[in-house]
GROMACS .gro file of C-alpha atoms in nm:
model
  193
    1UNK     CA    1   1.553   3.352  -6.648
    2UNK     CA    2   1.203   3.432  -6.505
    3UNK     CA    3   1.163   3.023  -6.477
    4UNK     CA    4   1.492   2.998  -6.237
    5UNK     CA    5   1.381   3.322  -6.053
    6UNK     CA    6   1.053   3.168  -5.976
    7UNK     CA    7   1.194   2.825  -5.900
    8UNK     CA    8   1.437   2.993  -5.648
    9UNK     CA    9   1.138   3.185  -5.496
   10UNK     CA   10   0.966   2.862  -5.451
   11UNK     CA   11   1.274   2.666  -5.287
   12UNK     CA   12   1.335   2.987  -5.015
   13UNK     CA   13   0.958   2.981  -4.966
   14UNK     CA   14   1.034   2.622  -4.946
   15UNK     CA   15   1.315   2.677  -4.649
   16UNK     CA   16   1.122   2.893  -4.443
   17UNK     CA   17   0.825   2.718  -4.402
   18UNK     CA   18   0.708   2.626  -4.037
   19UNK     CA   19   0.959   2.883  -3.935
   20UNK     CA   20   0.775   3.113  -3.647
   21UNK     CA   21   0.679   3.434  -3.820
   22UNK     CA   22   0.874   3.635  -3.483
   23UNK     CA   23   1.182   3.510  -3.664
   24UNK     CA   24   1.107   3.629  -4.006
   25UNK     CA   25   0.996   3.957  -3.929
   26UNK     CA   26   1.264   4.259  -3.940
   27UNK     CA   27   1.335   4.425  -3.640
   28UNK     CA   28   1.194   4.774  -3.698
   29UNK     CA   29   1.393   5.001  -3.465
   30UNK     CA   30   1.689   4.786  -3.476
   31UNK     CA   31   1.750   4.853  -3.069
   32UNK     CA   32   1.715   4.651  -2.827
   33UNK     CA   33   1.746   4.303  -3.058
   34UNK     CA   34   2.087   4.222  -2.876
   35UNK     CA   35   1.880   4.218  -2.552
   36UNK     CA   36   1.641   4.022  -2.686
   37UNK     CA   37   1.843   3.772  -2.828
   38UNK     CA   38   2.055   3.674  -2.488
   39UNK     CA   39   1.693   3.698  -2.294
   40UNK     CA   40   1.565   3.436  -2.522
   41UNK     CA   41   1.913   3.260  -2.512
   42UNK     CA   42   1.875   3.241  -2.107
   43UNK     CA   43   1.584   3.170  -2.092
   44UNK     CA   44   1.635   2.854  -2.351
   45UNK     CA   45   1.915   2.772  -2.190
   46UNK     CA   46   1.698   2.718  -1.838
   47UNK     CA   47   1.431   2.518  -2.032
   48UNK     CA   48   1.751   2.278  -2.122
   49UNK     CA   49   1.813   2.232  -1.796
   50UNK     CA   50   1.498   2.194  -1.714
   51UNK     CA   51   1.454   1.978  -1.940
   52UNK     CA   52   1.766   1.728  -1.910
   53UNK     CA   53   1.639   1.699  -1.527
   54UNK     CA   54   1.320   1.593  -1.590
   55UNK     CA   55   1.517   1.324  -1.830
   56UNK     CA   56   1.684   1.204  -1.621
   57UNK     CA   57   1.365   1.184  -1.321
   58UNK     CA   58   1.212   1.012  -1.581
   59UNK     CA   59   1.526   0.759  -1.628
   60UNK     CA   60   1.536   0.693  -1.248
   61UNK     CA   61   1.228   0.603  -1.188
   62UNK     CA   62   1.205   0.384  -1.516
   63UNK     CA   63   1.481   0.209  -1.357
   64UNK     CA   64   1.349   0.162  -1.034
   65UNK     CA   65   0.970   0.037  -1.160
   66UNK     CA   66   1.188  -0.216  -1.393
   67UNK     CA   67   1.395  -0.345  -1.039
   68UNK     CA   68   1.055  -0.357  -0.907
   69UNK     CA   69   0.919  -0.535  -1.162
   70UNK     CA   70   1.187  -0.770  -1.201
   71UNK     CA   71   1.177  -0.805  -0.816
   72UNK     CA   72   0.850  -0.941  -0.793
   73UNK     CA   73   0.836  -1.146  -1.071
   74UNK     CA   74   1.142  -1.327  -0.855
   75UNK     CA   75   0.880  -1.349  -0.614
   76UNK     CA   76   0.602  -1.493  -0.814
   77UNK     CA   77   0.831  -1.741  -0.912
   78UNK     CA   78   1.007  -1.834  -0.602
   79UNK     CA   79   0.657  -1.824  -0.371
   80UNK     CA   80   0.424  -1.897  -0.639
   81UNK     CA   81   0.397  -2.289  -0.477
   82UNK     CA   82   0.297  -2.137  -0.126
   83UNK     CA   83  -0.087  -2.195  -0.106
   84UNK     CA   84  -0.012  -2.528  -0.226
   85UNK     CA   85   0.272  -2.631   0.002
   86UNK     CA   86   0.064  -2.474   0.277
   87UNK     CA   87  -0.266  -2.756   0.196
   88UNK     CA   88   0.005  -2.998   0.166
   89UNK     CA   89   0.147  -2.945   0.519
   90UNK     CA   90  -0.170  -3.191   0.651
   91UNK     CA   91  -0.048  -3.453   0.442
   92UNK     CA   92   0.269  -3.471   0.557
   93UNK     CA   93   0.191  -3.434   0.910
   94UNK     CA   94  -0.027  -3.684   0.853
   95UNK     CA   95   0.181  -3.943   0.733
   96UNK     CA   96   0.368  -3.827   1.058
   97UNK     CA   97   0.118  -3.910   1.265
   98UNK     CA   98   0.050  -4.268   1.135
   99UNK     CA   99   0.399  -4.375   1.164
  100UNK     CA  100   0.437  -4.264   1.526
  101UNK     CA  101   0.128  -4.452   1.607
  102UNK     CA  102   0.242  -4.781   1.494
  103UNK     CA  103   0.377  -5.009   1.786
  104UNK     CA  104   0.739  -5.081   1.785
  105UNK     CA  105   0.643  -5.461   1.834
  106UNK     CA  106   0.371  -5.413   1.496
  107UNK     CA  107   0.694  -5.248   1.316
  108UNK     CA  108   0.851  -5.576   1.296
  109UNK     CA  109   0.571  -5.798   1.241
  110UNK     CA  110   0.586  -5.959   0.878
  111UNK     CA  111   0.238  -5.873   0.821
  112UNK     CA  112   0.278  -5.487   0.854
  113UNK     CA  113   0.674  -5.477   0.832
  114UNK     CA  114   0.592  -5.377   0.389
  115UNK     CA  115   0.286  -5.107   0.521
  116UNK     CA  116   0.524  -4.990   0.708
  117UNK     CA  117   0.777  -4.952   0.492
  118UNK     CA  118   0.560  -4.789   0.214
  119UNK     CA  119   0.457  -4.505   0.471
  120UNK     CA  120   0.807  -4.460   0.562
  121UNK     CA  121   0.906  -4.441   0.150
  122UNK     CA  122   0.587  -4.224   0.093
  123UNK     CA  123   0.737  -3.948   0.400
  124UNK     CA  124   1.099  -3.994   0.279
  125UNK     CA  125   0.945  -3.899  -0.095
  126UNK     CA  126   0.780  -3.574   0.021
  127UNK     CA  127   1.047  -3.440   0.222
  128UNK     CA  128   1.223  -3.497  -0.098
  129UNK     CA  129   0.994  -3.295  -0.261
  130UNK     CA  130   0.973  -3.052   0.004
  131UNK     CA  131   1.361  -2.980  -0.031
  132UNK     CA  132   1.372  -2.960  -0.392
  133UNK     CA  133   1.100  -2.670  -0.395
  134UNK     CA  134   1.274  -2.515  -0.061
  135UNK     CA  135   1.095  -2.608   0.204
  136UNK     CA  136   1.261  -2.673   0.501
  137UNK     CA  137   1.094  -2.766   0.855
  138UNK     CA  138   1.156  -2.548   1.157
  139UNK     CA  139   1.376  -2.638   1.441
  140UNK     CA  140   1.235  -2.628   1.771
  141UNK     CA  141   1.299  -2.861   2.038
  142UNK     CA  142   1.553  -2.760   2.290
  143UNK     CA  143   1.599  -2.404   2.119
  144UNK     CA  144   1.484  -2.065   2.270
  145UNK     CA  145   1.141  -1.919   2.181
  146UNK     CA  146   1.131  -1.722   1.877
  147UNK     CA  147   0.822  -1.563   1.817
  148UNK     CA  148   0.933  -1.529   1.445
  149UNK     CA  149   0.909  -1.919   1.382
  150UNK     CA  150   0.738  -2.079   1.693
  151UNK     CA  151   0.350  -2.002   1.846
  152UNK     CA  152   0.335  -2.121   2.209
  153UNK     CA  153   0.058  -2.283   2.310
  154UNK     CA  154   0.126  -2.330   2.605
  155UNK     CA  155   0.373  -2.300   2.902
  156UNK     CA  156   0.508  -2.642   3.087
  157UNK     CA  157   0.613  -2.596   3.440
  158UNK     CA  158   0.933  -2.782   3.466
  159UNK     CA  159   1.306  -2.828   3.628
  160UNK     CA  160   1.425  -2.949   3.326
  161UNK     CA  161   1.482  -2.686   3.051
  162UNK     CA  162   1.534  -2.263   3.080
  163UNK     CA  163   1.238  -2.101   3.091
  164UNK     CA  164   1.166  -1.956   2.745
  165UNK     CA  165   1.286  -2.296   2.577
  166UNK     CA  166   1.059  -2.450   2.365
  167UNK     CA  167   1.000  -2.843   2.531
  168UNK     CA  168   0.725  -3.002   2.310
  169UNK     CA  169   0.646  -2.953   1.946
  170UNK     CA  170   0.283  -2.987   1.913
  171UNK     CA  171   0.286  -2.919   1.533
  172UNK     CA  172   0.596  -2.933   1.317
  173UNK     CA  173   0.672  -2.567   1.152
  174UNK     CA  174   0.779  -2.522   0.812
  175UNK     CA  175   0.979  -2.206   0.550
  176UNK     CA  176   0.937  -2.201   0.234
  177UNK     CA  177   1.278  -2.052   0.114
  178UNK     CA  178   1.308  -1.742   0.346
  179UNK     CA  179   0.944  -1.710   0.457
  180UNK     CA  180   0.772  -1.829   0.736
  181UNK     CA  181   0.506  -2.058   0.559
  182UNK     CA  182   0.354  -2.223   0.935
  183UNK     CA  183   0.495  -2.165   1.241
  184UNK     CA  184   0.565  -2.449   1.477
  185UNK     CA  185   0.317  -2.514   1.750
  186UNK     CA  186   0.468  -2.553   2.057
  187UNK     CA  187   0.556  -2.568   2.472
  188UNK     CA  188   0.770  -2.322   2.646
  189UNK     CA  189   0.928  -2.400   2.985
  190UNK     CA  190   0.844  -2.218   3.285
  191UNK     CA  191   0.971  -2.222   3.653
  192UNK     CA  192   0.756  -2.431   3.853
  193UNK     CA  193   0.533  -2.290   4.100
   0.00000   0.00000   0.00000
């Protein structure tokens, strides 16, 4: 009988432990515990709240650095070919350039009628490539200035055209998807003097 006394002593001593000792201890004058009780109760109940808002602070703005995140890894992945496409503008308007400075009469000449041709096939194949990655050229010649897509260089007195429209194209503009990735160089119309 002693063994299952002990054993029982053990298991309670077992139960209580990490209990706070405030618990444990008997309340002396008996008065007042009631009091106590639904103080401690309020004021537990107004760490739970507490509590559940910082939760759900803490859920918000998990959410919102995981949009962000996910945002610009979009980004990376969509722009990640600027720099790139940007060096590569020279080529193309340099393939540009060559063809426009070949002679009709040349164009049709046997002798450079196939170089002509392979510059042509070599242009047609980057603006291939330029679509497939999203890179479109800028519109510009007979449109109205806009200083989100188009630099002026310069202003061109003439009869011809509104003032404000855009009447040479000095360098060819380019987006890359939504963003401006060179703006086209250009010549606005003005009144003559």
């Amino acid at each position: 009988m002693i063994d299952n006394e002990q054993n029982r002593d053990e298991a309670v001593e077992n139960e209580l432990e990490g209990v706070p000792e405030e618990f444990l201890q008997d309340d002396e004058e008996g008065e007042g515990e009631g009091q106590d009780f639904e103080t401690e109760l309020a004021q537990l109940r107004d760490d739970l709240e507490a509590a559940k808002q910082e939760t759900l602070y803490a859920k918000a703005e998990a959410q919102n650095q995981r949009r962000r995140l996910e945002k610009e890894v979009q980004d990376a992945r969509a722009y990640a070919s600027t720099g790139f496409a940007r060096d590569i503008l020279s080529v193309a308007d340099n393939l540009a350039r060559g063809i426009d400075a070949i002679p009709e009469d040349l164009r049709e000449d046997s002798k450079f009628k196939g170089l002509v041709a392979g510059i042509q096939a070599t242009q047609r194949e980057l603006d291939k490539v330029f679509t497939q990655h999203g890179i479109t050229r800028i519109a510009a010649m007979g449109l109205p200035l806009d200083p989100n897509q188009h630099q002026a260089m310069m202003e061109v007195p003439t009869n011809d055209a509104e003032p404000g429209t855009v009447v040479q194209e000095m360098q060819a503009g380019y987006m890359i998807k939504d963003r401006l990735l060179r703006a086209s160089m250009v010549g606005v119309a003005k009144k003559p003097d």
